[in-house]
Amino acid sequence: MTSDAFAQSQCPTLEANHGNARQAINHYLCYAVTNPGEPAHQATAPDKLPNALTWRPAGGHDLIFSHTQATYWIKLTLENTSTQQSLWYLKLNYPLLDEITFWQKRETQKQHNPTPDLTTGDHKPFASRGIDYRYYLLPVTLAANEAATIYIRVHSSGALNIPLSLVTPEQAIEESNHLTLIHGLFYGALVILAIFNLLLYASSGTRYYLLNAFNTASMAMFLFAMGGFANQYFWPANSQLSNLSIPFLLATIGVSMTLFGWSFLEVPRRTLSGKTLHTLTWIGVGLLVMTLLMPYTKSILINTIFALTVIGILTVVATLRWRQGYQPAFWYLAAWAVMVVGALFYASAAFGYLGDYLAREVMMQAVVGAQVVLINYALVQRWRLLNEKLLNVEHQARSELEIKVHERTSQLRTAMYRLEQANRKLEALSLKDALTGLHNRRHMDNLLPELCLEAQRTGKPLTLALLDADHFKRINDTWGHDFGDTCLRLIADILADRVKRPRDVAVRFGGEEFALLLPDTDADGAVGICTSIQEAIRSKPINTPTGETVTVTMSAGIAEFAGHKNAQELFQSADEALYTSKHRGRDTLTCARAVPQTPA
């Protein structure tokens, strides 16, 4: 019996129409290992494989192989037992493979097709995959009662994970949407935490906030690259950078973890722990340089060992600091304990010692998420400890001599002043719109009721004007949100230029919605201001990304505070006037009718 016939007997035909059979695809796979020096190792097509090649059944197990120079062939026979033509996708759910080639041999063909259906991998541009997806997809179309044999040739300089699945187009879309939601939430949370720590650093100048942002961003970027997203979105045409990024980011993670742990745990430089962390930092910097020079197989192994070593050493250092009475080290230690377990499982899967790589990837994301949350909780505990120290300093100062009491109190007041300044900066940021620099809805909600009460008390006029960019959704849909943001900034600049009195306030309270709070201004004055704004916007056409010009127009609604009970009624009157302007054809201005006074 030939090897091909033996493989056929050991690996039965998969009936592609049956969902249970598709889920048990590993029971239908055969694979062959061709080592360097063997005749089959040089084969570039199925018809060039020797007849004596040994095919082995997968036996229901995942196809995973540790680091090797061998080339692997996989064979799968499919049959469409339905009475109509059907389409499936053969998915290979591991992005870090150097070279992958697919062939389909139909039973109607007398010989193997020497031309592959798909040749792709990390050593080729991302566009070679044919379908814009981080994993590898091979469309398989079979006519009614047609059978075909799929051959896959895989070669990679690292470990091999070959998790295959056969799915319908509907299943492919459903799985993709599900994973997109998970990854979006995960990476979005990491980006938000990194930005939050950067803001804390900017406001407080505390170094470990900056290092925590660096550490969080490094882990996010590494997982982004390991998941195939970086290759898909950042450097799809640069296969060399795709392979270089993984070991480079591993070394970067090692450096960022070391620097953050050193700063957070407050390890003195002259202690053994401090000297060890100092040495680790320079080793990591050296590995960053060496990664650019070493081959991938060596750099990925060395940098993985380095990252795992950093995690282990930081765990030991955190344990020592905890025993020394440094309370925040407990939560830091808990974070690294989670990280150690997750990193070991993930590294084992990435190096081909554990199956189900996709599950390990999701597990690693959960581990990193838990680790980041615990680290940030540790930062809170550290801040609480520092606050307690400040209170203790104040208590101790009261019991000392008068001059020392004065010195300690002065120091505390200086620290509290700086904290107050930082809080004021954060509060000011919370009342400003990040895109336009105008005040935001929160500021308007705080200020407008006060202005209404003042108008009731003094009898002076108060006018609220609401302005809305016309057809703004069409602008975003046609030229993109970046161009839409440009239009919003132009509108904001014109509003800021026309609203100059000290007490007048320009607000962006929605996507393309703006408001003017005009105390000591009646409706006629507001009409003049809004008309001036409309004319200024109309007179400034904007160049679109496609080379066209577009003119933005604004609709306005004006309401003077007269007979209204509160700010909510005033806002409702202005909003109804704005709606009237929109209904009248846009690029118009409408004044709300005065509310009749209720007799006392």
Coordinates of C-alpha atoms in Angstrom, one line a residue:
M1 CA 0.0 0.0 0.0
T2 CA 1.4 3.4 -0.9
S3 CA 1.8 6.1 1.7
D4 CA -0.9 8.2 0.1
A5 CA -3.3 5.3 0.2
F6 CA -2.4 4.6 3.8
A7 CA -3.0 8.2 4.7
Q8 CA -6.4 8.0 3.0
S9 CA -7.3 5.0 5.0
Q10 CA -6.2 6.6 8.3
C11 CA -7.7 10.1 7.5
P12 CA -11.2 9.6 6.2
T13 CA -13.0 12.1 4.0
L14 CA -14.6 15.0 5.8
E15 CA -18.2 15.7 4.9
A16 CA -18.1 19.4 4.8
N17 CA -21.9 19.8 5.1
H18 CA -21.9 18.3 8.6
G19 CA -21.2 20.8 11.4
N20 CA -20.0 18.1 13.8
A21 CA -17.5 16.8 11.3
R22 CA -16.2 20.3 10.7
Q23 CA -15.8 20.8 14.4
A24 CA -13.8 17.5 14.6
I25 CA -11.5 18.5 11.7
N26 CA -8.4 17.2 13.5
H27 CA -9.7 13.6 13.1
Y28 CA -9.5 14.1 9.3
L29 CA -6.1 15.6 9.0
C30 CA -2.8 13.9 7.9
Y31 CA 0.6 15.4 8.1
A32 CA 4.1 14.6 6.9
V33 CA 7.4 15.9 8.2
T34 CA 10.2 16.5 5.8
N35 CA 13.6 17.2 7.4
P36 CA 16.5 19.0 5.7
G37 CA 18.5 16.6 3.6
E38 CA 15.5 14.4 2.7
P39 CA 14.3 14.4 -0.9
A40 CA 10.8 15.5 0.1
H41 CA 12.2 18.6 1.9
Q42 CA 12.8 20.3 -1.5
A43 CA 9.4 19.5 -2.9
T44 CA 7.5 22.6 -3.9
A45 CA 4.2 21.0 -5.0
P46 CA 2.2 18.0 -4.0
D47 CA 3.0 16.1 -7.2
K48 CA 6.7 16.4 -6.4
L49 CA 6.4 14.5 -3.1
P50 CA 7.9 11.0 -3.2
N51 CA 5.5 8.1 -3.1
A52 CA 7.3 6.7 -0.1
L53 CA 6.5 9.8 2.0
T54 CA 5.1 8.8 5.4
W55 CA 1.7 10.5 6.1
R56 CA 0.6 10.4 9.8
P57 CA -2.9 10.9 11.0
A58 CA -3.4 13.8 13.4
G59 CA -5.7 11.6 15.5
G60 CA -7.8 14.5 16.8
H61 CA -4.8 16.4 18.2
D62 CA -3.8 19.9 17.4
L63 CA -0.9 20.2 15.0
I64 CA 1.8 21.9 17.0
F65 CA 5.5 21.5 16.6
S66 CA 8.4 23.1 18.6
H67 CA 11.2 24.9 16.9
T68 CA 12.5 22.9 13.9
Q69 CA 14.0 23.3 10.4
A70 CA 11.6 20.8 8.9
T71 CA 8.9 21.5 6.3
Y72 CA 5.4 20.2 7.2
W73 CA 2.8 19.0 4.8
I74 CA -0.9 18.7 5.8
K75 CA -3.5 16.9 3.8
L76 CA -7.3 17.1 4.1
T77 CA -9.9 15.5 1.9
L78 CA -13.4 17.2 1.7
E79 CA -16.6 16.2 0.1
N80 CA -19.8 18.2 -0.6
T81 CA -22.6 15.7 -0.1
S82 CA -25.4 18.2 -0.7
T83 CA -27.2 18.7 -4.0
Q84 CA -26.0 22.2 -4.5
Q85 CA -22.7 24.1 -4.7
S86 CA -21.4 25.4 -1.4
L87 CA -18.6 27.6 -0.1
W88 CA -16.5 27.1 3.0
Y89 CA -13.4 28.8 4.4
L90 CA -10.4 26.8 5.6
K91 CA -9.0 28.9 8.5
L92 CA -5.4 28.7 9.8
N93 CA -5.7 30.5 13.2
Y94 CA -2.0 31.3 13.8
P95 CA -0.6 34.5 12.2
L96 CA 3.2 34.0 12.9
L97 CA 4.1 31.5 10.1
D98 CA 6.8 32.4 7.6
E99 CA 5.7 30.5 4.5
I100 CA 2.3 28.8 3.8
T101 CA 1.1 27.4 0.5
F102 CA -2.3 25.9 -0.3
W103 CA -3.3 23.6 -3.2
Q104 CA -6.7 22.1 -4.0
K105 CA -6.9 18.9 -6.0
R106 CA -10.3 18.0 -7.2
E107 CA -11.3 14.4 -8.1
T108 CA -12.1 15.5 -11.6
Q109 CA -8.4 16.5 -12.0
K110 CA -6.1 13.7 -13.2
Q111 CA -3.1 15.2 -11.7
H112 CA -2.2 17.7 -8.9
N113 CA -2.5 21.3 -9.9
P114 CA 1.2 22.5 -9.9
T115 CA 0.0 26.1 -9.4
P116 CA -0.9 26.8 -5.8
D117 CA -4.2 28.4 -4.9
L118 CA -2.6 30.6 -2.3
T119 CA 1.0 31.4 -1.3
T120 CA 1.4 33.6 1.7
G121 CA 3.0 34.0 5.2
D122 CA 4.9 36.5 7.2
H123 CA 7.7 36.6 4.7
K124 CA 5.4 37.9 2.1
P125 CA 3.3 41.2 2.0
F126 CA 0.0 41.1 3.8
A127 CA -1.8 41.5 0.6
S128 CA -0.7 38.0 -0.5
R129 CA -3.3 36.5 1.8
G130 CA -6.0 37.6 -0.6
I131 CA -8.5 38.3 2.2
D132 CA -7.9 41.2 4.5
Y133 CA -7.8 39.2 7.7
R134 CA -5.1 38.7 10.4
Y135 CA -5.4 34.9 10.1
Y136 CA -5.1 32.8 6.9
L137 CA -8.3 32.0 4.9
L138 CA -8.6 29.7 1.9
P139 CA -12.0 29.8 0.1
V140 CA -13.1 26.2 -0.7
T141 CA -15.9 25.9 -3.3
L142 CA -17.3 22.5 -4.1
A143 CA -20.0 21.6 -6.5
A144 CA -22.8 19.1 -5.6
N145 CA -21.3 15.7 -4.7
E146 CA -17.8 17.0 -5.5
A147 CA -14.7 16.0 -3.5
A148 CA -11.3 17.7 -3.3
T149 CA -8.1 17.2 -1.4
I150 CA -6.3 20.2 0.1
Y151 CA -2.6 20.2 0.6
I152 CA -0.8 22.7 2.8
R153 CA 2.9 23.3 2.9
V154 CA 4.2 25.1 6.0
H155 CA 7.7 26.3 6.8
S156 CA 8.7 28.7 9.6
S157 CA 11.9 29.6 11.4
G158 CA 10.1 29.5 14.8
A159 CA 7.7 27.1 16.5
L160 CA 4.7 25.9 14.4
N161 CA 1.1 26.1 15.5
I162 CA -1.3 24.9 12.7
P163 CA -4.8 25.2 14.2
L164 CA -7.1 24.5 11.3
S165 CA -10.9 24.9 11.1
L166 CA -13.5 24.7 8.4
V167 CA -16.3 27.2 8.7
T168 CA -19.2 28.5 6.6
P169 CA -19.1 32.2 5.5
E170 CA -21.7 32.9 8.2
Q171 CA -19.6 31.3 10.9
A172 CA -16.5 33.2 9.7
I173 CA -18.3 36.5 10.0
E174 CA -19.8 35.6 13.4
E175 CA -16.4 34.5 14.8
S176 CA -14.7 37.6 13.4
N177 CA -17.3 40.0 14.9
H178 CA -17.1 38.3 18.3
L179 CA -13.3 38.5 18.4
T180 CA -13.4 42.1 17.1
L181 CA -15.5 43.1 20.1
I182 CA -13.2 41.3 22.5
H183 CA -10.1 42.8 21.1
G184 CA -11.6 46.2 20.8
L185 CA -12.6 46.3 24.4
F186 CA -9.2 44.9 25.5
Y187 CA -7.0 47.2 23.5
G188 CA -9.3 50.2 24.1
A189 CA -9.0 49.7 27.8
L190 CA -5.2 49.5 27.7
V191 CA -5.0 52.6 25.6
I192 CA -7.3 54.5 28.0
L193 CA -5.2 53.4 31.0
A194 CA -2.0 54.4 29.3
I195 CA -3.4 57.8 28.4
F196 CA -4.8 58.2 32.0
N197 CA -1.3 57.5 33.4
L198 CA 0.2 60.0 31.0
L199 CA -2.3 62.7 32.2
L200 CA -1.4 61.8 35.8
Y201 CA 2.3 62.2 35.0
A202 CA 1.6 65.5 33.2
S203 CA -0.3 66.9 36.2
S204 CA 1.8 65.5 39.0
G205 CA 5.3 65.0 37.4
T206 CA 5.5 61.6 39.2
R207 CA 7.9 59.4 37.2
Y208 CA 6.2 56.0 37.8
Y209 CA 3.0 57.2 36.1
L210 CA 5.0 57.8 33.0
L211 CA 6.7 54.4 33.3
N212 CA 3.4 52.6 33.9
A213 CA 2.0 54.2 30.7
F214 CA 5.2 52.9 28.9
N215 CA 4.7 49.5 30.4
T216 CA 1.0 49.3 29.5
A217 CA 1.6 50.5 25.9
S218 CA 4.5 48.0 25.4
M219 CA 2.4 45.0 26.5
A220 CA -0.5 46.2 24.3
M221 CA 1.7 46.7 21.3
F222 CA 3.3 43.2 21.8
L223 CA 0.0 41.4 22.0
F224 CA -1.2 43.5 19.0
A225 CA 1.8 42.2 17.0
M226 CA 1.5 38.6 18.2
G227 CA -2.2 38.6 17.3
G228 CA -1.4 39.6 13.7
F229 CA -3.0 43.1 13.9
A230 CA 0.3 45.0 13.6
N231 CA 1.1 43.2 10.4
Q232 CA -2.4 43.8 9.1
Y233 CA -2.6 47.5 10.0
F234 CA 0.9 49.0 10.7
W235 CA 3.3 47.4 8.2
P236 CA 1.4 45.2 5.8
A237 CA 3.9 45.7 3.0
N238 CA 7.1 45.1 5.2
S239 CA 7.5 41.4 5.9
Q240 CA 11.0 42.0 7.5
L241 CA 9.5 44.4 10.0
S242 CA 6.7 42.0 10.7
N243 CA 9.2 39.3 11.9
L244 CA 11.5 41.8 13.7
S245 CA 8.7 43.4 15.7
I246 CA 7.9 40.4 17.9
P247 CA 11.4 39.9 19.5
F248 CA 12.0 43.7 19.6
L249 CA 8.7 44.3 21.5
L250 CA 9.6 41.4 23.9
A251 CA 12.8 43.2 24.8
T252 CA 10.9 46.5 25.1
I253 CA 8.5 44.9 27.5
G254 CA 11.4 43.6 29.6
V255 CA 12.9 47.1 29.8
S256 CA 9.6 48.8 30.6
M257 CA 8.7 46.3 33.3
T258 CA 12.1 46.7 34.9
L259 CA 12.0 50.5 35.0
F260 CA 8.4 50.7 36.3
G261 CA 9.0 48.0 39.0
W262 CA 12.2 49.8 40.1
S263 CA 10.5 53.1 40.4
F264 CA 7.2 51.9 41.9
L265 CA 8.9 49.6 44.5
E266 CA 11.3 52.5 45.5
V267 CA 14.3 50.1 45.3
P268 CA 17.5 52.0 46.4
R269 CA 20.1 51.9 43.6
R270 CA 23.0 50.8 45.9
T271 CA 21.2 47.7 47.3
L272 CA 21.6 44.3 45.7
S273 CA 18.0 44.5 44.3
G274 CA 18.8 47.9 42.8
K275 CA 22.0 46.8 41.2
T276 CA 20.2 43.8 39.8
L277 CA 17.5 45.9 38.2
H278 CA 20.1 48.3 36.9
T279 CA 21.9 45.4 35.2
L280 CA 18.6 44.1 33.8
T281 CA 17.8 47.4 32.3
W282 CA 21.1 47.6 30.4
I283 CA 20.8 44.0 29.3
G284 CA 17.4 44.8 27.8
V285 CA 18.8 47.9 26.0
G286 CA 21.6 45.7 24.6
L287 CA 19.0 43.1 23.5
L288 CA 17.1 45.8 21.7
V289 CA 20.2 46.6 19.7
M290 CA 21.1 42.9 19.2
T291 CA 17.6 42.1 17.9
L292 CA 18.4 44.2 14.9
L293 CA 21.4 42.0 14.1
M294 CA 20.5 38.5 15.3
P295 CA 18.4 36.0 13.3
Y296 CA 14.8 35.7 14.4
T297 CA 15.2 32.2 15.8
K298 CA 17.8 33.3 18.3
S299 CA 16.4 36.7 19.2
I300 CA 12.9 35.4 19.9
L301 CA 14.2 32.7 22.2
I302 CA 16.7 35.0 24.0
N303 CA 14.2 37.8 24.4
T304 CA 11.5 35.5 25.7
I305 CA 13.9 34.1 28.3
F306 CA 14.8 37.7 29.2
A307 CA 11.2 38.8 29.6
L308 CA 10.4 35.7 31.8
T309 CA 13.5 36.4 33.8
V310 CA 12.5 40.0 34.4
I311 CA 9.0 38.9 35.6
G312 CA 10.6 36.3 38.0
I313 CA 13.2 38.8 39.4
L314 CA 10.6 41.5 39.9
T315 CA 8.4 39.0 41.8
V316 CA 11.3 38.3 44.1
V317 CA 12.1 42.0 44.6
A318 CA 8.5 42.8 45.3
T319 CA 8.4 39.9 47.9
L320 CA 11.4 41.4 49.6
R321 CA 9.9 44.9 49.7
W322 CA 6.7 43.5 51.1
R323 CA 8.5 41.8 53.9
Q324 CA 10.3 45.0 54.5
G325 CA 7.0 46.7 55.3
Y326 CA 6.3 48.4 52.0
Q327 CA 2.6 47.9 51.7
P328 CA 1.9 48.6 48.0
A329 CA 4.3 45.8 47.1
F330 CA 1.5 43.3 48.1
W331 CA -0.7 44.4 45.2
Y332 CA 2.3 44.6 42.9
L333 CA 3.2 41.1 43.9
A334 CA -0.3 39.9 43.2
A335 CA -0.2 41.4 39.7
W336 CA 3.1 39.7 38.9
A337 CA 1.9 36.3 40.3
V338 CA -1.0 36.5 37.7
M339 CA 1.5 37.6 35.0
V340 CA 3.9 34.7 35.7
V341 CA 1.2 32.0 35.2
G342 CA -0.2 33.7 32.1
A343 CA 3.2 34.3 30.5
L344 CA 4.3 30.7 31.0
F345 CA 1.2 29.3 29.4
Y346 CA 1.3 31.9 26.5
A347 CA 5.0 31.3 25.9
S348 CA 4.5 27.5 25.9
A349 CA 1.7 27.9 23.3
A350 CA 3.8 30.3 21.2
F351 CA 6.8 27.9 21.2
G352 CA 4.7 24.9 20.2
Y353 CA 4.4 23.1 23.6
L354 CA 0.7 23.7 24.2
G355 CA -2.3 23.5 21.8
D356 CA -5.2 25.8 21.3
Y357 CA -3.2 28.9 20.6
L358 CA -6.3 31.1 20.2
A359 CA -7.6 30.2 23.7
R360 CA -4.1 30.9 25.1
E361 CA -4.2 34.3 23.4
V362 CA -7.5 35.2 25.0
M363 CA -6.2 33.9 28.3
M364 CA -3.1 36.1 28.0
Q365 CA -5.3 39.1 27.3
A366 CA -7.3 38.3 30.4
V367 CA -4.1 38.0 32.4
V368 CA -2.7 41.2 31.1
G369 CA -6.0 43.0 31.8
A370 CA -6.0 41.7 35.4
Q371 CA -2.3 42.6 35.8
V372 CA -2.9 46.1 34.6
V373 CA -5.9 46.6 36.9
L374 CA -3.9 45.3 39.9
I375 CA -1.0 47.5 39.1
N376 CA -3.2 50.6 38.9
Y377 CA -4.8 49.6 42.1
A378 CA -1.4 49.3 43.6
L379 CA -0.8 52.9 42.4
V380 CA -3.9 54.0 44.3
Q381 CA -2.6 52.2 47.5
R382 CA 0.8 53.9 47.0
W383 CA -0.9 57.3 46.8
R384 CA -2.9 56.5 49.9
L385 CA 0.3 55.6 51.7
L386 CA 1.9 58.8 50.7
N387 CA -1.2 60.7 51.8
E388 CA -1.0 59.0 55.2
K389 CA 2.7 59.9 55.4
L390 CA 1.8 63.6 54.8
L391 CA -0.7 63.5 57.7
N392 CA 1.8 61.9 60.0
V393 CA 4.3 64.6 59.1
E394 CA 1.7 67.2 60.0
H395 CA 1.0 65.5 63.3
Q396 CA 4.7 65.2 64.2
A397 CA 5.3 68.8 63.3
R398 CA 2.7 70.0 65.9
S399 CA 4.7 68.3 68.7
E400 CA 8.1 69.8 67.8
L401 CA 9.6 73.1 68.5
E402 CA 7.9 76.2 67.1
I403 CA 10.5 76.7 64.3
K404 CA 10.3 73.1 63.2
V405 CA 6.5 73.3 63.3
H406 CA 6.7 76.3 61.0
E407 CA 9.1 74.5 58.6
R408 CA 6.9 71.4 58.5
T409 CA 3.7 73.4 58.0
S410 CA 5.3 75.4 55.2
Q411 CA 6.4 72.2 53.5
L412 CA 2.9 70.7 53.8
R413 CA 1.2 73.9 52.5
T414 CA 3.6 73.8 49.5
A415 CA 2.7 70.2 48.8
M416 CA -1.1 70.9 49.2
Y417 CA -0.8 74.0 47.0
R418 CA 0.8 71.9 44.3
L419 CA -1.9 69.2 44.7
E420 CA -4.6 71.9 44.5
Q421 CA -3.0 73.3 41.3
A422 CA -2.9 69.9 39.8
N423 CA -6.6 69.3 40.7
R424 CA -7.5 72.7 39.2
K425 CA -5.7 71.7 36.0
L426 CA -7.7 68.5 35.9
E427 CA -10.9 70.3 36.6
A428 CA -10.2 72.8 33.8
L429 CA -9.5 70.0 31.4
S430 CA -12.9 68.4 32.4
L431 CA -14.7 71.6 31.4
K432 CA -13.0 72.0 28.1
D433 CA -13.8 70.2 24.8
A434 CA -10.7 68.4 23.8
L435 CA -11.2 68.8 20.0
T436 CA -12.1 72.5 19.7
G437 CA -10.9 74.1 23.0
L438 CA -14.3 75.6 23.7
H439 CA -16.2 74.9 26.9
N440 CA -18.1 71.6 27.0
R441 CA -21.7 70.6 27.9
R442 CA -20.7 70.1 31.5
H443 CA -19.6 73.8 31.8
M444 CA -22.8 75.0 30.2
D445 CA -25.0 72.9 32.5
N446 CA -23.2 74.4 35.5
L447 CA -23.3 78.0 34.2
L448 CA -26.6 78.5 32.5
P449 CA -28.8 78.0 35.6
E450 CA -26.7 80.6 37.4
L451 CA -27.1 83.1 34.6
C452 CA -30.9 82.5 34.6
L453 CA -31.1 83.2 38.3
E454 CA -29.0 86.3 37.9
A455 CA -31.3 87.5 35.0
Q456 CA -34.4 87.0 37.2
R457 CA -32.8 88.9 40.1
T458 CA -31.4 91.9 38.1
G459 CA -33.9 92.1 35.2
K460 CA -31.1 92.3 32.7
P461 CA -31.4 90.4 29.4
L462 CA -30.0 87.0 28.8
T463 CA -30.0 85.2 25.5
L464 CA -29.2 81.6 24.6
A465 CA -28.3 80.8 20.9
L466 CA -28.0 77.2 19.7
L467 CA -26.1 76.6 16.4
D468 CA -25.9 73.3 14.5
A469 CA -23.8 72.5 11.4
D470 CA -26.0 71.5 8.5
H471 CA -25.7 68.0 6.9
F472 CA -22.7 67.2 9.0
K473 CA -23.2 63.5 8.9
R474 CA -22.9 63.6 5.1
I475 CA -19.5 65.4 5.5
N476 CA -18.3 62.7 7.9
D477 CA -19.6 59.9 5.7
T478 CA -18.1 61.4 2.5
W479 CA -14.7 62.6 3.6
G480 CA -14.1 60.9 7.0
H481 CA -14.1 62.0 10.6
D482 CA -10.7 63.6 10.4
F483 CA -12.0 66.1 7.9
G484 CA -15.1 66.5 10.0
D485 CA -12.9 67.4 13.0
T486 CA -11.2 70.0 10.8
C487 CA -14.6 71.6 10.0
L488 CA -15.5 71.6 13.7
R489 CA -12.3 73.3 14.6
L490 CA -12.9 76.0 11.9
I491 CA -16.4 76.6 13.4
A492 CA -15.0 76.8 16.9
D493 CA -12.3 79.3 15.8
I494 CA -15.0 81.6 14.2
L495 CA -17.2 81.3 17.4
A496 CA -14.3 82.2 19.6
D497 CA -13.4 85.2 17.3
R498 CA -17.0 86.6 17.3
V499 CA -17.7 86.0 21.0
K500 CA -15.2 88.3 22.7
R501 CA -16.9 89.9 25.6
P502 CA -15.6 88.7 29.0
R503 CA -18.9 87.2 30.2
D504 CA -20.0 85.7 26.8
V505 CA -19.3 81.9 26.6
A506 CA -19.0 79.7 23.5
V507 CA -19.8 76.0 24.1
R508 CA -19.6 72.8 22.1
F509 CA -22.2 70.6 23.7
G510 CA -22.7 67.9 21.1
G511 CA -21.1 66.4 18.0
E512 CA -21.7 69.4 15.6
E513 CA -23.8 71.4 18.1
F514 CA -22.7 74.6 19.6
A515 CA -24.2 77.1 22.0
L516 CA -23.6 80.8 22.9
L517 CA -24.4 82.1 26.4
L518 CA -24.9 85.8 26.1
P519 CA -25.6 87.7 29.4
D520 CA -26.6 91.4 29.1
T521 CA -27.6 90.7 25.5
D522 CA -31.2 90.8 24.1
A523 CA -32.5 88.7 21.1
D524 CA -31.6 91.5 18.6
G525 CA -28.0 91.5 19.7
A526 CA -27.9 87.7 19.5
V527 CA -29.3 87.8 16.0
G528 CA -26.5 90.1 15.0
I529 CA -23.8 87.9 16.5
C530 CA -25.3 84.7 15.0
T531 CA -25.7 86.3 11.5
S532 CA -22.1 87.4 11.6
I533 CA -21.0 83.9 12.5
Q534 CA -23.1 82.3 9.8
E535 CA -21.7 84.7 7.2
A536 CA -18.1 84.1 8.4
I537 CA -18.5 80.3 8.2
R538 CA -20.2 80.6 4.8
S539 CA -17.3 82.7 3.5
K540 CA -14.6 80.1 4.3
P541 CA -14.8 77.1 2.0
I542 CA -12.6 74.2 3.1
N543 CA -10.5 71.9 0.9
T544 CA -11.5 68.3 1.2
P545 CA -9.0 65.4 1.1
T546 CA -10.1 64.7 -2.4
G547 CA -9.2 68.2 -3.6
E548 CA -12.7 69.6 -3.7
T549 CA -14.0 72.5 -1.7
V550 CA -16.9 72.4 0.6
T551 CA -18.8 75.2 2.4
V552 CA -20.2 74.5 5.8
T553 CA -23.4 76.3 6.8
M554 CA -25.0 76.7 10.2
S555 CA -28.6 76.8 11.4
A556 CA -29.4 78.8 14.5
G557 CA -32.1 79.1 17.1
I558 CA -32.3 82.0 19.6
A559 CA -34.3 82.4 22.8
E560 CA -34.2 85.3 25.2
F561 CA -34.9 84.6 28.9
A562 CA -38.3 86.2 29.2
G563 CA -41.1 84.4 31.0
H564 CA -39.2 81.2 31.3
K565 CA -39.2 79.5 34.7
N566 CA -35.7 78.0 34.5
A567 CA -32.7 77.2 32.3
Q568 CA -34.4 74.0 31.0
E569 CA -37.3 76.0 29.6
L570 CA -34.9 78.5 28.0
F571 CA -32.9 75.7 26.4
Q572 CA -36.1 74.0 25.2
S573 CA -37.2 77.3 23.5
A574 CA -33.8 77.8 21.8
D575 CA -33.9 74.1 20.7
E576 CA -37.4 74.4 19.2
A577 CA -36.2 77.5 17.3
L578 CA -33.2 75.6 16.0
Y579 CA -35.5 72.8 14.9
T580 CA -37.6 75.4 13.1
S581 CA -34.5 76.7 11.3
K582 CA -33.7 73.2 10.2
H583 CA -37.2 72.6 9.0
R584 CA -37.2 75.8 7.0
G585 CA -34.3 74.6 4.9
R586 CA -31.2 75.1 7.1
D587 CA -28.7 77.9 6.9
T588 CA -31.3 80.1 8.6
L589 CA -31.9 81.8 11.9
T590 CA -35.1 81.6 14.0
C591 CA -35.9 83.5 17.2
A592 CA -38.2 81.8 19.7
R593 CA -41.4 83.6 20.8
A594 CA -41.4 85.0 24.2
V595 CA -43.1 82.9 26.8
P596 CA -46.2 84.6 28.2
Q597 CA -45.8 85.8 31.8
T598 CA -47.9 83.8 34.3
P599 CA -49.8 86.3 36.5
A600 CA -48.7 86.2 40.2

